[in-house]
Structure formats: C-alpha cells, structure tokens
Amino acid sequence: EVQLVESGGGLVQPGGSLRLSCAASGFTFSSYAMHWVRQAPGKGLEYVSAISSNGGNIYYANSVKGRFTISRDNSKNTLYLQMGSLRAEDMAVYYCATGSGSYYYYYIDVWGKGTTVTVSS
Amino acid sequence: QSVLTQPPSASGTPGQRVTISCSGSSANIGRNTVNWYQQLPGTAPKLLIYSNNQRPSGVPDRFSGSKSGTSASLAISGLQSEDEADYYCAAWDDSLNGWVFGGGTKLTVL
C-alpha cells in the first residue's frame, strides 16, 4: 500500500524558515515524480512545487519561487520542501503527493494526510 | 482566483444525479486531460477520476467524467450521503508548465 507521511510543520514567525519532509513507502519512490500542494484554511488547493523522479526537473509556483526549494533523496525515499522568508499567506496544510509517472505532468495520484504550517508572530 | 472555474456549490437529494462543471482554456483543458479529486471533510484529497473518464480501482462506477473542448464535467449518479465532500478538477497547463486546480465545489446531499 502506498503511504506518504508528512512531517516538519509547525508554528513559525513571519520571515522564518521551515523544512517539510515526506516519507514514502509501498512503491518504487525513485521511479515517480513528487508534488507539494497546499490548502490554506477554508480555501481550495494550490499547486506549490514538483520534482521529477531523478530530480532533474523542478517546478515552482510563482507565489513561492525564490523562497522555497524542493528536493528528494531517493536513497531514503524522502521528499523535502525547504521553505524560507515565510509569509502569512504561506499558512496552510501542505500535502505531499505522488505522480503517476517519472515526470510531473503525469496526473497526481496518492496524497499524504498533510502537515500544518502556521505563520504568526 | 483559480485558473479553472468550478461552481462553488452543488446539491442533490439521495438517489439523484448531480453534475459539476469545470471550465478552462486552450492552455489547459483544451490540450490536456482532466482529473478530479474528492476531499471528504477533514481529510486529504483522493483521486476520483483521471485522464478525463478513468476511475482508479475502488472508485464506484456512480462517478463518471467527461470532457469537451475547454470544459469538463463530473457526474455522480445515485447520490449518497457519503458523497458529501469538496470536489476539485485539475489539469496540466502548458503555459504555466504546471498543474492548475479549480476552486472546488462543495457538494451537499440534502
């Protein structure tokens, strides 16, 4: 069974940093693109970032470009999202999700339960 | 403002058929397939329909998807109380080179 477990969320002050992790199991992690999608309180889904299976191709939404860095460690079956210069509008539940192929234009398949990021002083 | 446009709400009574629309452009729905996600209250989204009209294993055949031009639809027949959820459409956008989502439709079973 595919499992994605996010961690690393929490309370951070505006301007601060946080690193999210997503531990994957139940599938061949190194064969699939991975995604981060967030959902602000009471709002819809917002696509944040994605990385191809070998890490060679990366996407960032304009809203996070230059502040967030996505990476993956295929030896540890883990996806990361390093978030910096955090703003109030970054406050959301962050979901890790698998792609259905090696590149991130294949549909987003299985989602983790999410980790909550709160940005407040 | 979401790139894909969905009605904010929809409703129906048990047993009824309900449809949810998703409107996009030539950069996304017009050129690429559409996927639908179901988000039950307090849970993570779940893939409901992929490639316009394909159901993953375990999704009841009461759920169906279609696409025409730059629009897509999700149909739910034989509506059940457990279908009460938020539904999101998504498509790859060739201009943004990334995924775009609809704003979500909250389905209420009366």
mmCIF file of N, CA and C in Angstrom, chain A residues 15-56:
data_model
loop_
_atom_site.group_PDB
_atom_site.id
_atom_site.type_symbol
_atom_site.label_atom_id
_atom_site.label_comp_id
_atom_site.label_asym_id
_atom_site.label_seq_id
_atom_site.Cartn_x
_atom_site.Cartn_y
_atom_site.Cartn_z
ATOM 1 N N GLY A 15 8.906 35.599 8.112
ATOM 2 C CA GLY A 15 10.308 35.740 7.764
ATOM 3 C C GLY A 15 11.141 34.527 8.121
ATOM 4 N N GLY A 16 10.553 33.603 8.854
ATOM 5 C CA GLY A 16 11.285 32.423 9.298
ATOM 6 C C GLY A 16 11.341 31.325 8.263
ATOM 7 N N SER A 17 11.959 30.205 8.667
ATOM 8 C CA SER A 17 12.156 29.060 7.773
ATOM 9 C C SER A 17 11.633 27.788 8.415
ATOM 10 N N LEU A 18 11.343 26.828 7.545
ATOM 11 C CA LEU A 18 10.849 25.531 7.991
ATOM 12 C C LEU A 18 11.189 24.518 6.909
ATOM 13 N N ARG A 19 11.496 23.286 7.302
ATOM 14 C CA ARG A 19 11.710 22.235 6.318
ATOM 15 C C ARG A 19 10.692 21.130 6.516
ATOM 16 N N LEU A 20 9.928 20.866 5.481
ATOM 17 C CA LEU A 20 8.965 19.780 5.494
ATOM 18 C C LEU A 20 9.606 18.525 4.891
ATOM 19 N N SER A 21 9.204 17.390 5.420
ATOM 20 C CA SER A 21 9.655 16.108 4.888
ATOM 21 C C SER A 21 8.442 15.255 4.553
ATOM 22 N N CYS A 22 8.634 14.337 3.634
ATOM 23 C CA CYS A 22 7.579 13.403 3.259
ATOM 24 C C CYS A 22 8.226 12.032 3.079
ATOM 25 N N ALA A 23 7.946 11.126 4.004
ATOM 26 C CA ALA A 23 8.489 9.774 3.933
ATOM 27 C C ALA A 23 7.551 8.895 3.133
ATOM 28 N N ALA A 24 8.095 8.252 2.105
ATOM 29 C CA ALA A 24 7.284 7.448 1.199
ATOM 30 C C ALA A 24 7.579 5.962 1.382
ATOM 31 N N SER A 25 6.554 5.149 1.208
ATOM 32 C CA SER A 25 6.718 3.698 1.272
ATOM 33 C C SER A 25 5.629 3.029 0.448
ATOM 34 N N GLY A 26 5.866 1.760 0.107
ATOM 35 C CA GLY A 26 4.860 0.996 -0.618
ATOM 36 C C GLY A 26 4.927 1.109 -2.121
ATOM 37 N N PHE A 27 5.921 1.829 -2.641
ATOM 38 C CA PHE A 27 6.094 1.934 -4.091
ATOM 39 C C PHE A 27 7.560 2.275 -4.373
ATOM 40 N N THR A 28 7.945 2.199 -5.629
ATOM 41 C CA THR A 28 9.331 2.491 -6.018
ATOM 42 C C THR A 28 9.484 4.002 -6.148
ATOM 43 N N PHE A 29 9.861 4.615 -5.038
ATOM 44 C CA PHE A 29 9.918 6.073 -4.928
ATOM 45 C C PHE A 29 10.731 6.703 -6.061
ATOM 46 N N SER A 30 11.860 6.101 -6.391
ATOM 47 C CA SER A 30 12.782 6.693 -7.368
ATOM 48 C C SER A 30 12.222 6.695 -8.792
ATOM 49 N N SER A 31 11.085 6.068 -9.011
ATOM 50 C CA SER A 31 10.512 5.998 -10.357
ATOM 51 C C SER A 31 9.439 7.052 -10.609
ATOM 52 N N TYR A 32 9.072 7.795 -9.584
ATOM 53 C CA TYR A 32 7.924 8.688 -9.715
ATOM 54 C C TYR A 32 8.251 10.129 -9.351
ATOM 55 N N ALA A 33 7.660 11.054 -10.111
ATOM 56 C CA ALA A 33 7.696 12.451 -9.735
ATOM 57 C C ALA A 33 6.928 12.630 -8.434
ATOM 58 N N MET A 34 7.242 13.705 -7.728
ATOM 59 C CA MET A 34 6.572 14.007 -6.470
ATOM 60 C C MET A 34 6.139 15.467 -6.457
ATOM 61 N N HIS A 35 5.090 15.732 -5.691
ATOM 62 C CA HIS A 35 4.481 17.059 -5.682
ATOM 63 C C HIS A 35 4.238 17.560 -4.260
ATOM 64 N N TRP A 36 4.201 18.873 -4.117
ATOM 65 C CA TRP A 36 3.684 19.530 -2.908
ATOM 66 C C TRP A 36 2.497 20.396 -3.327
ATOM 67 N N VAL A 37 1.388 20.224 -2.625
ATOM 68 C CA VAL A 37 0.175 21.004 -2.849
ATOM 69 C C VAL A 37 -0.270 21.525 -1.492
ATOM 70 N N ARG A 38 -0.707 22.769 -1.430
ATOM 71 C CA ARG A 38 -1.118 23.311 -0.137
ATOM 72 C C ARG A 38 -2.570 23.776 -0.168
ATOM 73 N N GLN A 39 -3.117 23.899 1.037
ATOM 74 C CA GLN A 39 -4.508 24.324 1.186
ATOM 75 C C GLN A 39 -4.600 25.256 2.391
ATOM 76 N N ALA A 40 -4.809 26.520 2.119
ATOM 77 C CA ALA A 40 -4.981 27.493 3.186
ATOM 78 C C ALA A 40 -6.306 27.226 3.904
ATOM 79 N N PRO A 41 -6.432 27.657 5.149
ATOM 80 C CA PRO A 41 -7.651 27.389 5.914
ATOM 81 C C PRO A 41 -8.906 27.841 5.180
ATOM 82 N N GLY A 42 -9.832 26.922 4.959
ATOM 83 C CA GLY A 42 -11.089 27.233 4.302
ATOM 84 C C GLY A 42 -11.003 27.520 2.819
ATOM 85 N N LYS A 43 -9.831 27.278 2.233
ATOM 86 C CA LYS A 43 -9.627 27.590 0.811
ATOM 87 C C LYS A 43 -9.427 26.330 -0.025
ATOM 88 N N GLY A 44 -9.219 26.536 -1.325
ATOM 89 C CA GLY A 44 -9.015 25.419 -2.237
ATOM 90 C C GLY A 44 -7.561 24.981 -2.314
ATOM 91 N N LEU A 45 -7.301 24.081 -3.246
ATOM 92 C CA LEU A 45 -5.965 23.526 -3.418
ATOM 93 C C LEU A 45 -5.101 24.447 -4.271
ATOM 94 N N GLU A 46 -3.842 24.590 -3.862
ATOM 95 C CA GLU A 46 -2.886 25.395 -4.614
ATOM 96 C C GLU A 46 -1.635 24.564 -4.890
ATOM 97 N N TYR A 47 -1.276 24.433 -6.144
ATOM 98 C CA TYR A 47 -0.091 23.675 -6.538
ATOM 99 C C TYR A 47 1.151 24.478 -6.191
ATOM 100 N N VAL A 48 2.082 23.873 -5.481
ATOM 101 C CA VAL A 48 3.233 24.609 -4.961
ATOM 102 C C VAL A 48 4.523 24.269 -5.713
ATOM 103 N N SER A 49 4.847 22.982 -5.769
ATOM 104 C CA SER A 49 6.138 22.601 -6.324
ATOM 105 C C SER A 49 6.112 21.140 -6.738
ATOM 106 N N ALA A 50 7.017 20.781 -7.636
ATOM 107 C CA ALA A 50 7.115 19.397 -8.068
ATOM 108 C C ALA A 50 8.542 19.098 -8.486
ATOM 109 N N ILE A 51 8.898 17.812 -8.471
ATOM 110 C CA ILE A 51 10.241 17.371 -8.849
ATOM 111 C C ILE A 51 10.113 16.052 -9.590
ATOM 112 N N SER A 52 10.869 15.919 -10.668
ATOM 113 C CA SER A 52 10.825 14.689 -11.441
ATOM 114 C C SER A 52 11.500 13.556 -10.673
ATOM 115 N N SER A 53 11.381 12.360 -11.190
ATOM 116 C CA SER A 53 11.848 11.182 -10.459
ATOM 117 C C SER A 53 13.334 11.222 -10.139
ATOM 118 N N ASN A 54 14.139 11.760 -11.051
ATOM 119 C CA ASN A 54 15.590 11.807 -10.810
ATOM 120 C C ASN A 54 16.057 13.161 -10.300
ATOM 121 N N GLY A 55 15.105 14.062 -10.051
ATOM 122 C CA GLY A 55 15.443 15.380 -9.526
ATOM 123 C C GLY A 55 15.925 16.364 -10.574
ATOM 124 N N GLY A 56 15.934 15.957 -11.832
ATOM 125 C CA GLY A 56 16.487 16.801 -12.876
ATOM 126 C C GLY A 56 15.575 17.921 -13.346
#
